[in-house]
Structure formats: structure tokens, C-alpha cells
Amino acid sequence: MLNAFNARSIFELTPKDRFRIDSVLAYGDKLILGLSTGALRVYRVLSPDTPDVSLELLRTVDNFSRRKIEVLACIKEAGILVSLADSNVHIHDLNDFTLTETLGKARGASTLAVTSNVERDAETQIPSIVSKLAIGVRRKLLLYSWADGGFQEGKEVTLSANVKSLTWAGGHRIVVGLASGFVMVDVDTASVEEVVPTETTNGAAKAGDDKAGWGSYIGMGGWGSRSLSTRLAGDELLLVKDSSTLFINIEGKPLDRPPIQWQTPPDSIAYSYPYLVSINSAKQQLEVRNPVTRTLLQTMSLPTVTMLHVPPPNVSLTHAGKLFFVASPMQVWRMGSADYETQINELVEADQLDEAIRLIESLESVLLKESKEEKLRWVQMLKAEKLFHRRRYEESMALFGQVSAPPERVIRLYPPVIAGELSIWPDEEEREGSDQGDEDCQEQEEDEEEQMPTTENVETERNGTNGTNAEDEDSHKANGEADESATPEKGRSVTPELKRSPTMESTYGSMRNIAFTRKYGDTASIFSFGSRRTHQANADAANVQGKEDSQPDNGTPRKLEGDELKRAVQDLIGIFLNDVRRKLTKYYDRDGKPKDPLKILSAGSAHEASKNDPLEASFLVLDEPDVEDPVQGRIDKLMETCRLVDTTLFRAYMLIRPALIGSLVRIQNHCDPDVVSEKLREHGKFDELVDFLERKKLHRDALELLRFFGQAEDDSKAPNLHGPQKTVTYLERLKAEHIDLILEFATWPLQIEPELGMEIFVGDTGNSDTLPRAKVLDYLEQQDQSLAIQYLEHIVTELHDMTPEFHTRLAGLYLSILSRELSPEQKTSWQARFLKFLESSDQYRAEKVLGWLPRNHPEYFECRAVVLSKMGRHKAALEIYVFKLHDHDKAEHYCMKVHRENGDGSSEADTIYHALLSLYLQPPAPYNQQLDPALAILSRHGARLEADEALKLIPENVRVSDLEAYFESRIRAANARVSENRIIAALRKSHLLDVKERLLGARNSHATVAEESVCPVCHKRLGLSVIWRLPTGQVVHYGCARKANF
């Protein structure tokens, strides 16, 4: 049980004393005891927060009251002491305890309550402290306020029953406990509102108690038990009647919260931040509870205890450390408190993790030595681990994700099939070697537990009865608060020795050992950035104490196997790993290049959530602060986490969802290549392995695998990889930077299926166009010249590469092919391709190609003519057509082509026909004159020849009749030019007449501008301004016309 408080006896009456203690009041360092004789004793508390706490008697006021002092209260701001004695309310000076006033209307009072609050004046809005006094007199509630050195009477409220208790719910409302229930009274308006539980709260209260619920008690017509109430933290109050409880807000509205299950009705309750304390006089016990979880955390035995006093303010941070007093008629105890870190650790050691979480959440950050966020996250991760070992994987993973647990801490809980070497569970072959180590660890643990000191809850100074720490197990069971697990001795792990990570402290015993778990939690530091995170888990869904698994399980770690492992892995994927991967995506570009986490987390409000996320913030803290490159250090830490998450996701898919492996390895991932390669090979998933290697840019490994299965015989292990198709497709996807790999692994597809292999270099993939062409050409020429020609034809004709070197090399390759022994069909085909290339290309070096072409080989005459034409040596080309090929049609077509390309009037167009005519009529030796083709040229193209030059070439023995066609063509050409000139002259004359007519019409149009004429655009007088006349006849200012875009 928790040791939140310990009792130190500071005052005790002896059996000889003939009086008893009836009331207690503490303020500042003063303690006032009201005695049964009516005397008052004033003490100073010395060393209140140490074990040496003691009292120093300052004063005894023997005649303070004629009867016993039932209630004491003080208003420090006013310096007054209020007492209830003999059913009268007296006002005393707080310094000298002299009686200043007795409230006459309060005769017959049974209880009272005071409060002091800071309020603003309704008119001036100036804040001031307002003190109020409420007194219960039978069925009346008397209200007073302190002003001008005395109490001013306020409203008087009549109630339905006698007043039993009073608790202020603020400066304007007060809860009044009656014999029949509770009411909320507004002190400003005197309105009374009954506090009625809802059906939900009634139903909850009935659990374990036949008489629970307000309705059943009201029907009894009155209660004999006391009506108790106290103010809790925030805007909440707790009402207690017998064993029934109700939580309400300061408005008097019930809260939807289960009631506290009391074994015995308390006699007094109070709130001491952050706990609810109560005393039971019959059982002589003080009980400490968490008001949020309603769990009994501590029970202390105090003999004849009857009084409980918590000095105000008791509901806020200002109360922390002031503690409270407990008294019996003979003794007073000062309640001391352990520091909150110790309390939290005790709860964790007792496996009360929910209580530890609620305690941390209720505390202010300044009350903890460590960061509140770190402490809370640590305990929540312990709870998530406990949930995991209880086989409640969904809740465990949800909680791990909520606190952004380090992935390694979550993953290590799984066996090696999922966590690999990070797993806390050994492989099967390691089990035998670890058995002896387990025995040694258990012996060491038992020795240390024997040496561990015990803690006492109650300390006394004198020979009085010492307090004892007790736990009522029957009460625990009745309240439905079963322990999460057995004590550390009973819960010791019986599993074999577990593997530890380098960051885990060498430990003994099971994972339940808190010392081990604390060190285990140091796997990753926790960081707090910006405002405090809200850690609110679903208490009903994730309460470790309140839910039992379908199978008996005491929370002892056990290695997961079979269907249980698959269920755990399913929740790991769907809840934790996918969420972590989503967070990490922002740290990578689309191509997988990592970004500096510092730039991402400092990018502004858009990443505020990331700044407050402990996992993401951990990327900013380097394990080695003195690293030379901090940016790379942060990136490496990020990549390490990404690699762990993705590799674990891969292992999980391999176990429960093998069909999704393909989709994982094809997208951007950071899986460990060694792990993935090994697993995929084991399971024969070679297609996925190739995809993974390609995604990780391990192209050589992928291509070697493809070559192995591609060249092997058709095997059922990888039928899809048989043959060169997969290799070709893979190489097509590689970019130019991998040209060496492409050329290395393209060889075997080119040897087996050249046409398919050439798709690597000429396919429409986008990457083939970017490959270094010279390097590819050299490679293909080494493989086969025909493949090199195919590649050159592709880049020249389809890619329109104008590099002279490639065009020249293509010509040389054509000649190399033609020099081989070929069949007639092949020879004809290659010659046609060569000639077509020579005619279409203008980029090859004609002089070099001409030097390669044989001069006297008939097969290359036409090729030489084409090359000579490219060089501008038209007469030499015509000589080949006329004298070597004897093809007059080709010679004429050649002239027509040159004339068409150069156009009329150019020197080459004017002389090309004259050159051909001169070759026919004045051939060089030893060729003879060819008159007939010459006359054909004259008849068809004579108009394109200079008449005097052409006639000089015609031999004298040619008859005039043979030249008839020539002369007719000349005359027709001359007449055509004359007719054309006449038509042009007539058209020009007609155009001139039209222009003159339009000019005359324009000159005849006019506009009259009178003295009163105004511009229709600006409506101002035209006067002597520059004007613009519109086609409609209107006149506007020139400037207005420009602005209006007329």
C-alpha cells in the first residue's frame, strides 16, 4: 500500500489530565486546541516538516469559554477567532483572544463555516478580500460578512431540516448538509436548490449497498448518520451520507462519476491536496483515497481518533507541504508526507500504475523534482507494458502511441521473429545457456530484498501507542479494486534469461522489478517542448486493475507464440507502427532524401504538434554531444528509428500478411536490406526481393539475382524471373548514372534475344534517350555491328541527333557490313539503306566517307555521286550518272533536284542544266557526244538555259527542225513573262484608281464645330481643341477618343 502520509504524535495527554481535546485549529505555524474545560491552548509548531516536529506552548487561556469548545475557526485577514461553544458563536481577537462579540441571533448554533475570497467591487472593479461566516441554527442558515471591523448581518435562509454541516463552494455558494440530504444555497439571492442525484449516479451508488442512492434515503424521512461534505480540487465537491457519496460541481449539479465504496461510513472527511482523507472512529483508522479513481491507497491505525483538521487553503498548490492534523480526545498527530517522487515510485512498485498516473496528472509541475511530462510518460509506458503482458495488446499499443513511446521499447517486447536482435526474448538455442543465469539472478534478488529497509507509517514521540499500517483486503475486494498483480515476490518471472540491449541496465528477476523497469525506461529520453501535453488515456478501456483477460494471466511476461503472437502483431501494425511511420514521413522528400529534423521542428506553428511530441523531439538530442557534424548526427538518429520501424513492419507482414510484402517493398521504405534479403530468400519471394533491392538502389544485387534465375532452367522457385525479359525491363528503368551496370548486365540478354535486348537502348522508356551515346555505341559495336547500326539509326532518324561523328560512324558501319559476304537479297537491302542514309543526312563528313568509297566499284558509283553532291561537286556527280551509270533519267532528276533546292536565280540552279548539256555535247575524253539526251534536255528545260550559251554548245550539223521544241519552249516562256507583266500592270492601275476614289470620298466628308458644340464623351466644349471625327460623323476630343478606344 502507498505510504503517502505518516503520523507524528506532537501532543498527548496523560492519564492524570482531567480534560480532553474537543476541537483543533491550525493557521500559519500556530496550533490551537479547544479543551473540554473551555480552556484554550495556543502552541507554535516547531520543525513541522521534519521528524523532529514538536510543540511550544505559547499561551493558555483558561476562561476562554464556560463550556467545551466544539468548533474553532479563524479569519486571518481580519485577525479574528470564531468559536462555537455552548451553542453560541463568539468572536475573539486572534492576537490576545479577548472576547469582542457574541452573535445573538446565532444562539442554538450547531455548526459554522468561514471563507475568504478575493472579489471585485461591482462598480470600481477593485479587488479586495471578502470574508464570510455561515452559521447553522436548527433549520436556519445565518449569513454574515466581515466589514468595518465587525460582522454585518446578511441574509437568513430557512431550510426544510436541521443543519448538519456547512461547506463553502466559493464566495457565493454554500453546501448545507441536512438530515434529509443536501441543498445548495446562493448567499447573494438566498435561493435554495436541492442536490438530487441523477439515475446514473443512483445506479452507480447502489453497487454493493442496498441502501445507496439519494432517493432511497429521502424516502426514509431522515437520517441518523452525519451529513459530510468537502471541497475538492477544481470546481468539485464531495457529499457523503452514510455509505453513499455524490460528486457535484460548484453549481450543485451532480457529476457523472461512480461513487466511493465505503466499508464503514466515515465520521469526517477532508481534502488535502491531492488526496481525500477520512477518519473512522469505530475502526480507529484514517483512510487516504485518490478522489479521481476513488481507490483506497492507505489505511492508518490511530487510537481513538475523532477529529480531522486540514488548514485552508486545502485544494490548491498553496496547500502542498502544509499537511494537516488528526486528533483524538487524548492525542494530536501531525501528518507528514513523503515527497511525491517517492509516492509515485511506491505506487509503481505496487503495480498500481493507474493510481500513479492519476497522482501525476493531479500534481502541479513545480511539485515534482523531475519533469511532470517525463514522469507521466514513464509511468504510462510501464502501464502499457503491463497491458501487453496481460494480453491486452490493442489497449497497450494505443497507450504506447499516445505517449509517443520510443519504438525500440515497444518492439523489444516481441520475440525475435518480430524484433530481431532487439528482442528481450532469447532465441531457442540461447535458452539453455541462460537457465543458470536466471537462477543466479533470483538468488541475488532474494538477497537484496532481505536487505531492503521497511517504512513505518506512524511515528510517535512518547510512550503512546504507535500507529500501524494496515490493509483491509476484504474491503479491497468489495470495492471492485482487484490488484493488478501479486507482490514482487509472487510475481517474479519464471521465464528464462532475457536478452538486453546496450542501453538496458543489467538486471535480475522479471520485468516487473521496478528498478529494472526504470532503467528500461531510459531507452529514450523524454523531452518537453512548449505547453504541457495533455495525457488523458481512456480509464475505462485501459484500466489495468478493472478488467480481467479472458484467460487467467497475472501479468508475468511470457513469450508470444502461435495465434497469440499474430494477434499481438496485428495490433502492433494497425495501432503503433503505422502511426509512427505517419509521423516520420515529414522528414523525407519524395525521393527518400532525409531532412534535418531541426529544420522541420522549427518550421513554425504548422509543426507545433511535432515540437511537443517526445519521439520527434528526441531526434534533436544527440547521443554524443561533441559530434563533429550535428546535422548528420540528427539525420543518422532519425534514419536509425526509421530503419527499426520499417524493418519491424516488414517482419510483421511476413508473419501475418505476406500478401502485403510487395506493396511495402515497392514504396519508399527504410528496411534493413540484410534482414529483408534473408527473409525473402527463405520464403522464396524473389520477385519481391528484386523490387526491394531496386527500391534500395542495390541494383547490382538485383541484377545478379535476375541473371541467375534468367539463365537457369525454368524453375518453379521463380518462374516469373526466367528468361531475359525481367532483366531487360529492370535495365530500362535505370538512369544514365548506372551506365556501367547497364552495359555489364545487358550482354546476356543481347546474346539470347538481341531484338529484346536492344529495347534497353532504343525502347521508348525515357531513360534510353539519356544514356551516353558514345559509350553505348562502343559497347554495341563490340557486341555486333548490326546492333550498333540499329542504335545509330535510332538516334539519327528518331532522336534527330546531329552529331557528325555518329553520322560518319554509321556510314562506316554500313560500308563494313557491305564488305562482308552477303546474299544478294541482303546485299540489296543494305545498299538501299546505305544510299538512303547518304541522301537524307547532311551531317556526316563527306570527304571522309568519299575516301572510304571504292572509286571503280560499280556498286558504289551512285553512293559516290550522292556524296559528291553533298560536297557541291555537281558536275562530278553528273559525270557518274552520265558516263558510269548511263542513267540519263537520274541525271535529269538530279538537275531538277538541285534547281528545286536552290531556287530560280541562284548560280547553281542556272548552271546545273548547262553543266549536264555540256557533258552531253562536249564530253571529256574518251566519251562520245550524246545528242539525243541533249536535245531532250533542251526541249524540256531549254527556258532555264541562257540562250547564247546553249546555242554555242549545239553542234553545227544539227538541223533546225530538231531544235523546234527548244525554240517553242523559249517562245512560250517569253510570252508567259510578257503576259504576266501586263496582268501585274493592270492590277496595279486598278488598285491606284480605288485608292484615289477612297481619298476623294474622305476629303469630301466634313464636320462642323460650332461655339456651343460639346464632346459627347466628357461633355465639355470642343472649342479649339484637337478633335477626332468618328465614322458616324460625331466629333470628340482627340484625347477622349484615345481613352475611349474609338
Short mmCIF file of C-alpha atoms in Angstrom, two decimals, residues 319-607:
data_model
loop_
_atom_site.label_atom_id
_atom_site.label_comp_id
_atom_site.label_asym_id
_atom_site.label_seq_id
_atom_site.Cartn_x
_atom_site.Cartn_y
_atom_site.Cartn_z
CA HIS A 319 -1.51 23.79 0.40
CA ALA A 320 1.25 21.48 -0.79
CA GLY A 321 3.59 20.77 2.11
CA LYS A 322 1.37 22.26 4.84
CA LEU A 323 -0.33 18.94 5.52
CA PHE A 324 -2.89 18.52 8.26
CA PHE A 325 -3.63 17.43 11.83
CA VAL A 326 -5.50 14.46 13.27
CA ALA A 327 -6.61 14.32 16.88
CA SER A 328 -8.27 12.11 19.43
CA PRO A 329 -9.56 13.27 22.82
CA MET A 330 -6.11 12.50 24.26
CA GLN A 331 -3.62 12.94 21.42
CA VAL A 332 -2.74 15.10 18.37
CA TRP A 333 -0.82 13.90 15.33
CA ARG A 334 0.91 15.99 12.74
CA MET A 335 0.56 14.26 9.37
CA GLY A 336 3.80 14.22 7.44
CA SER A 337 4.12 13.38 3.77
CA ALA A 338 6.68 11.62 1.64
CA ASP A 339 7.87 13.51 -1.42
CA TYR A 340 5.78 12.88 -4.49
CA GLU A 341 8.53 11.07 -6.38
CA THR A 342 8.67 8.52 -3.57
CA GLN A 343 4.90 8.14 -3.60
CA ILE A 344 4.87 7.63 -7.34
CA ASN A 345 7.62 5.04 -7.15
CA GLU A 346 5.79 3.20 -4.37
CA LEU A 347 2.65 3.03 -6.49
CA VAL A 348 4.67 1.75 -9.41
CA GLU A 349 6.37 -0.88 -7.28
CA ALA A 350 2.97 -1.99 -6.03
CA ASP A 351 1.74 -2.25 -9.65
CA GLN A 352 -0.82 0.48 -9.03
CA LEU A 353 0.05 2.18 -12.26
CA ASP A 354 -3.33 3.83 -12.79
CA GLU A 355 -3.05 5.42 -9.38
CA ALA A 356 0.44 6.65 -10.15
CA ILE A 357 -0.82 8.17 -13.41
CA ARG A 358 -3.74 9.90 -11.73
CA LEU A 359 -1.46 11.21 -8.99
CA ILE A 360 0.98 12.71 -11.50
CA GLU A 361 -1.85 14.25 -13.51
CA SER A 362 -3.30 15.89 -10.41
CA LEU A 363 0.00 17.43 -9.33
CA GLU A 364 1.41 20.73 -10.50
CA SER A 365 4.74 20.55 -12.32
CA VAL A 366 6.61 22.52 -9.64
CA LEU A 367 5.87 19.85 -7.04
CA LEU A 368 7.95 17.28 -8.88
CA LYS A 369 11.71 17.26 -9.00
CA GLU A 370 11.64 15.75 -12.46
CA SER A 371 9.62 16.96 -15.41
CA LYS A 372 5.95 16.14 -14.96
CA GLU A 373 5.65 15.13 -18.62
CA GLU A 374 8.64 12.82 -18.35
CA LYS A 375 7.36 11.22 -15.16
CA LEU A 376 3.88 10.74 -16.55
CA ARG A 377 5.17 9.30 -19.80
CA TRP A 378 7.41 6.90 -17.91
CA VAL A 379 4.56 5.50 -15.83
CA GLN A 380 2.22 5.32 -18.81
CA MET A 381 4.79 3.28 -20.69
CA LEU A 382 5.06 0.94 -17.71
CA LYS A 383 1.30 0.60 -17.77
CA ALA A 384 1.37 -0.12 -21.49
CA GLU A 385 3.93 -2.86 -20.87
CA LYS A 386 1.74 -4.32 -18.16
CA LEU A 387 -1.24 -4.29 -20.50
CA PHE A 388 0.90 -6.03 -23.09
CA HIS A 389 1.88 -8.81 -20.73
CA ARG A 390 -1.79 -9.17 -19.78
CA ARG A 391 -2.51 -9.86 -23.46
CA ARG A 392 -4.46 -6.65 -23.91
CA TYR A 393 -2.49 -5.69 -26.96
CA GLU A 394 -4.87 -3.20 -28.50
CA GLU A 395 -5.01 -1.09 -25.37
CA SER A 396 -1.27 -1.42 -24.87
CA MET A 397 -0.41 -0.26 -28.37
CA ALA A 398 -2.90 2.61 -28.13
CA LEU A 399 -1.25 3.82 -24.93
CA PHE A 400 2.24 3.42 -26.36
CA GLY A 401 1.17 5.51 -29.32
CA GLN A 402 -0.49 8.12 -27.14
CA VAL A 403 2.71 8.79 -25.19
CA SER A 404 4.92 8.52 -28.31
CA ALA A 405 6.93 5.71 -26.80
CA PRO A 406 10.34 5.00 -28.35
CA PRO A 407 9.75 2.33 -30.99
CA GLU A 408 12.58 0.19 -29.66
CA ARG A 409 10.88 -0.02 -26.27
CA VAL A 410 7.68 -1.34 -27.83
CA ILE A 411 9.25 -3.61 -30.39
CA ARG A 412 11.57 -5.33 -27.94
CA LEU A 413 8.56 -6.85 -26.17
CA TYR A 414 8.05 -9.16 -29.14
CA PRO A 415 10.01 -12.34 -29.85
CA PRO A 416 12.98 -12.34 -32.26
CA VAL A 417 10.75 -13.25 -35.22
CA ILE A 418 9.44 -9.67 -34.99
CA ALA A 419 12.04 -7.71 -33.02
CA GLY A 420 15.18 -9.48 -34.19
CA GLU A 421 18.23 -8.90 -32.03
CA LEU A 422 16.40 -6.14 -30.16
CA SER A 423 14.02 -8.64 -28.58
CA ILE A 424 14.19 -9.22 -24.84
CA TRP A 425 13.42 -12.86 -25.55
CA PRO A 426 16.30 -15.19 -26.44
CA ASP A 427 16.28 -17.45 -29.43
CA GLU A 428 15.60 -21.11 -28.78
CA GLU A 429 19.30 -22.00 -28.97
CA GLU A 430 20.09 -19.38 -26.34
CA ARG A 431 17.60 -20.61 -23.77
CA GLU A 432 19.67 -23.45 -22.37
CA GLY A 433 22.67 -21.24 -21.80
CA SER A 434 20.60 -18.71 -19.86
CA ASP A 435 18.94 -21.04 -17.37
CA GLN A 436 21.87 -20.96 -14.96
CA GLY A 437 21.97 -17.16 -15.19
CA ASP A 438 18.31 -16.97 -14.15
CA GLU A 439 18.99 -18.95 -11.02
CA ASP A 440 21.87 -16.65 -10.06
CA CYS A 441 19.71 -13.59 -10.67
CA GLN A 442 16.92 -14.94 -8.49
CA GLU A 443 19.33 -15.63 -5.64
CA GLN A 444 20.74 -12.12 -5.93
CA GLU A 445 17.24 -10.65 -5.96
CA GLU A 446 16.25 -12.55 -2.81
CA ASP A 447 19.37 -11.32 -1.01
CA GLU A 448 18.69 -7.71 -1.89
CA GLU A 449 15.03 -7.94 -0.89
CA GLU A 450 16.06 -9.21 2.54
CA GLN A 451 18.32 -6.19 2.97
CA MET A 452 15.68 -3.68 1.82
CA PRO A 453 14.52 -1.43 4.76
CA THR A 454 10.87 -1.21 5.72
CA THR A 455 8.90 2.00 6.07
CA GLU A 456 6.66 2.80 9.01
CA ASN A 457 3.59 4.89 8.54
CA VAL A 458 3.17 6.20 12.05
CA GLU A 459 5.79 7.68 14.32
CA THR A 460 5.35 8.84 17.91
CA GLU A 461 7.49 10.77 20.32
CA ARG A 462 6.27 9.40 23.58
CA ASN A 463 5.32 6.05 25.03
CA GLY A 464 1.87 6.20 23.45
CA THR A 465 0.53 3.69 21.00
CA ASN A 466 2.42 3.55 17.73
CA GLY A 467 0.41 3.74 14.52
CA THR A 468 0.45 0.73 12.23
CA ASN A 469 -0.01 0.37 8.52
CA ALA A 470 -2.93 -1.96 7.72
CA GLU A 471 -4.71 -3.03 4.60
CA ASP A 472 -8.19 -4.44 4.59
CA GLU A 473 -8.13 -6.99 1.80
CA ASP A 474 -11.82 -7.70 2.15
CA SER A 475 -12.52 -4.01 1.66
CA HIS A 476 -10.35 -4.02 -1.41
CA LYS A 477 -12.27 -6.85 -2.97
CA ALA A 478 -15.67 -5.40 -2.07
CA ASN A 479 -14.76 -2.15 -3.78
CA GLY A 480 -14.06 -3.95 -7.01
CA GLU A 481 -10.44 -2.81 -7.00
CA ALA A 482 -8.55 -6.02 -7.55
CA ASP A 483 -4.78 -5.71 -7.52
CA GLU A 484 -3.15 -5.76 -10.91
CA SER A 485 -0.71 -8.40 -9.90
CA ALA A 486 0.78 -10.13 -6.94
CA THR A 487 3.54 -8.76 -4.77
CA PRO A 488 7.04 -8.66 -6.26
CA GLU A 489 7.87 -11.93 -4.57
CA LYS A 490 4.84 -13.69 -6.01
CA GLY A 491 5.10 -12.06 -9.41
CA ARG A 492 8.73 -12.95 -10.05
CA SER A 493 9.22 -14.06 -13.63
CA VAL A 494 9.80 -17.72 -14.28
CA THR A 495 10.83 -17.15 -17.90
CA PRO A 496 14.43 -17.80 -18.96
CA GLU A 497 17.06 -15.08 -19.03
CA LEU A 498 16.12 -12.30 -21.44
CA LYS A 499 18.40 -10.54 -23.89
CA ARG A 500 19.25 -6.96 -23.02
CA SER A 501 20.02 -4.04 -25.27
CA PRO A 502 23.12 -1.92 -24.72
CA THR A 503 21.01 0.78 -23.14
CA MET A 504 19.39 -1.58 -20.65
CA GLU A 505 20.90 -1.99 -17.20
CA SER A 506 21.96 -5.48 -16.22
CA THR A 507 19.10 -6.75 -14.16
CA TYR A 508 17.82 -9.66 -12.22
CA GLY A 509 14.34 -11.03 -11.86
CA SER A 510 11.40 -10.31 -14.10
CA MET A 511 10.30 -7.20 -15.93
CA ARG A 512 8.03 -6.44 -13.01
CA ASN A 513 11.00 -5.37 -10.94
CA ILE A 514 10.72 -1.59 -10.74
CA ALA A 515 14.44 -0.95 -10.64
CA PHE A 516 14.81 -2.84 -13.87
CA THR A 517 11.84 -1.16 -15.44
CA ARG A 518 13.04 2.33 -14.52
CA LYS A 519 16.31 1.70 -16.25
CA TYR A 520 14.48 0.03 -19.06
CA GLY A 521 12.53 3.23 -19.48
CA ASP A 522 15.75 5.10 -20.17
CA THR A 523 15.80 3.66 -23.66
CA ALA A 524 14.90 7.11 -24.91
CA SER A 525 14.84 10.40 -23.10
CA ILE A 526 11.66 12.35 -22.80
CA PHE A 527 11.54 15.95 -23.80
CA SER A 528 9.04 18.70 -23.05
CA PHE A 529 8.58 21.48 -25.57
CA GLY A 530 6.05 24.29 -25.45
CA SER A 531 2.91 23.95 -23.44
CA ARG A 532 2.24 20.93 -21.25
CA ARG A 533 0.85 17.93 -23.10
CA THR A 534 -2.44 16.51 -22.03
CA HIS A 535 -2.02 12.85 -21.15
CA GLN A 536 -5.55 11.57 -20.93
CA ALA A 537 -5.99 7.86 -21.53
CA ASN A 538 -9.32 6.14 -21.59
CA ALA A 539 -9.55 4.99 -17.99
CA ASP A 540 -12.40 2.62 -18.58
CA ALA A 541 -10.86 1.00 -21.63
CA ALA A 542 -7.26 0.89 -20.44
CA ASN A 543 -7.61 0.42 -16.68
CA VAL A 544 -5.19 -2.30 -15.76
CA GLN A 545 -6.91 -3.00 -12.48
CA GLY A 546 -10.51 -3.07 -13.57
CA LYS A 547 -10.51 -5.62 -16.36
CA GLU A 548 -9.52 -9.26 -16.45
CA ASP A 549 -8.40 -11.09 -19.53
CA SER A 550 -10.45 -13.93 -20.88
CA GLN A 551 -7.60 -16.24 -19.90
CA PRO A 552 -6.02 -16.31 -16.45
CA ASP A 553 -2.97 -14.06 -16.50
CA ASN A 554 -1.15 -12.42 -13.62
CA GLY A 555 0.85 -10.11 -15.87
CA THR A 556 4.02 -12.20 -15.84
CA PRO A 557 5.94 -11.72 -19.11
CA ARG A 558 5.63 -14.71 -21.39
CA LYS A 559 6.99 -15.21 -24.87
CA LEU A 560 4.31 -14.88 -27.52
CA GLU A 561 3.66 -17.78 -29.82
CA GLY A 562 1.09 -19.03 -32.29
CA ASP A 563 -2.22 -17.22 -32.64
CA GLU A 564 -1.45 -15.08 -29.60
CA LEU A 565 1.61 -13.71 -31.35
CA LYS A 566 -0.36 -12.98 -34.52
CA ARG A 567 -2.99 -11.10 -32.54
CA ALA A 568 -0.31 -9.02 -30.84
CA VAL A 569 1.42 -8.30 -34.14
CA GLN A 570 -1.88 -7.27 -35.71
CA ASP A 571 -2.32 -4.55 -33.10
CA LEU A 572 1.34 -3.55 -33.36
CA ILE A 573 0.89 -2.85 -37.06
CA GLY A 574 -2.52 -1.24 -37.05
CA ILE A 575 -2.14 0.96 -34.00
CA PHE A 576 1.52 1.71 -33.30
CA LEU A 577 3.78 1.20 -36.30
CA ASN A 578 1.51 2.88 -38.84
CA ASP A 579 1.15 5.90 -36.57
CA VAL A 580 4.91 6.20 -36.10
CA ARG A 581 5.50 5.89 -39.85
CA ARG A 582 2.98 8.67 -40.44
CA LYS A 583 4.89 10.95 -38.09
CA LEU A 584 8.19 10.20 -39.80
CA THR A 585 7.03 10.89 -43.36
CA LYS A 586 7.50 14.64 -42.93
CA TYR A 587 11.24 14.15 -42.50
CA TYR A 588 11.79 12.82 -46.04
CA ASP A 589 11.46 14.15 -49.55
CA ARG A 590 9.51 12.23 -52.13
CA ASP A 591 12.68 10.59 -53.35
CA GLY A 592 13.51 9.42 -49.82
CA LYS A 593 16.20 12.00 -49.06
CA PRO A 594 16.16 12.78 -45.32
CA LYS A 595 15.78 16.31 -43.96
CA ASP A 596 17.34 17.82 -40.87
CA PRO A 597 14.84 17.31 -38.00
CA LEU A 598 15.85 20.66 -36.53
CA LYS A 599 14.57 22.50 -39.60
CA ILE A 600 11.31 20.58 -39.58
CA LEU A 601 10.60 21.11 -35.88
CA SER A 602 11.48 24.81 -36.05
CA ALA A 603 9.34 25.50 -39.10
CA GLY A 604 6.59 27.31 -37.18
CA SER A 605 3.08 26.69 -35.96
CA ALA A 606 2.39 24.12 -38.65
CA HIS A 607 4.58 21.67 -36.74
#
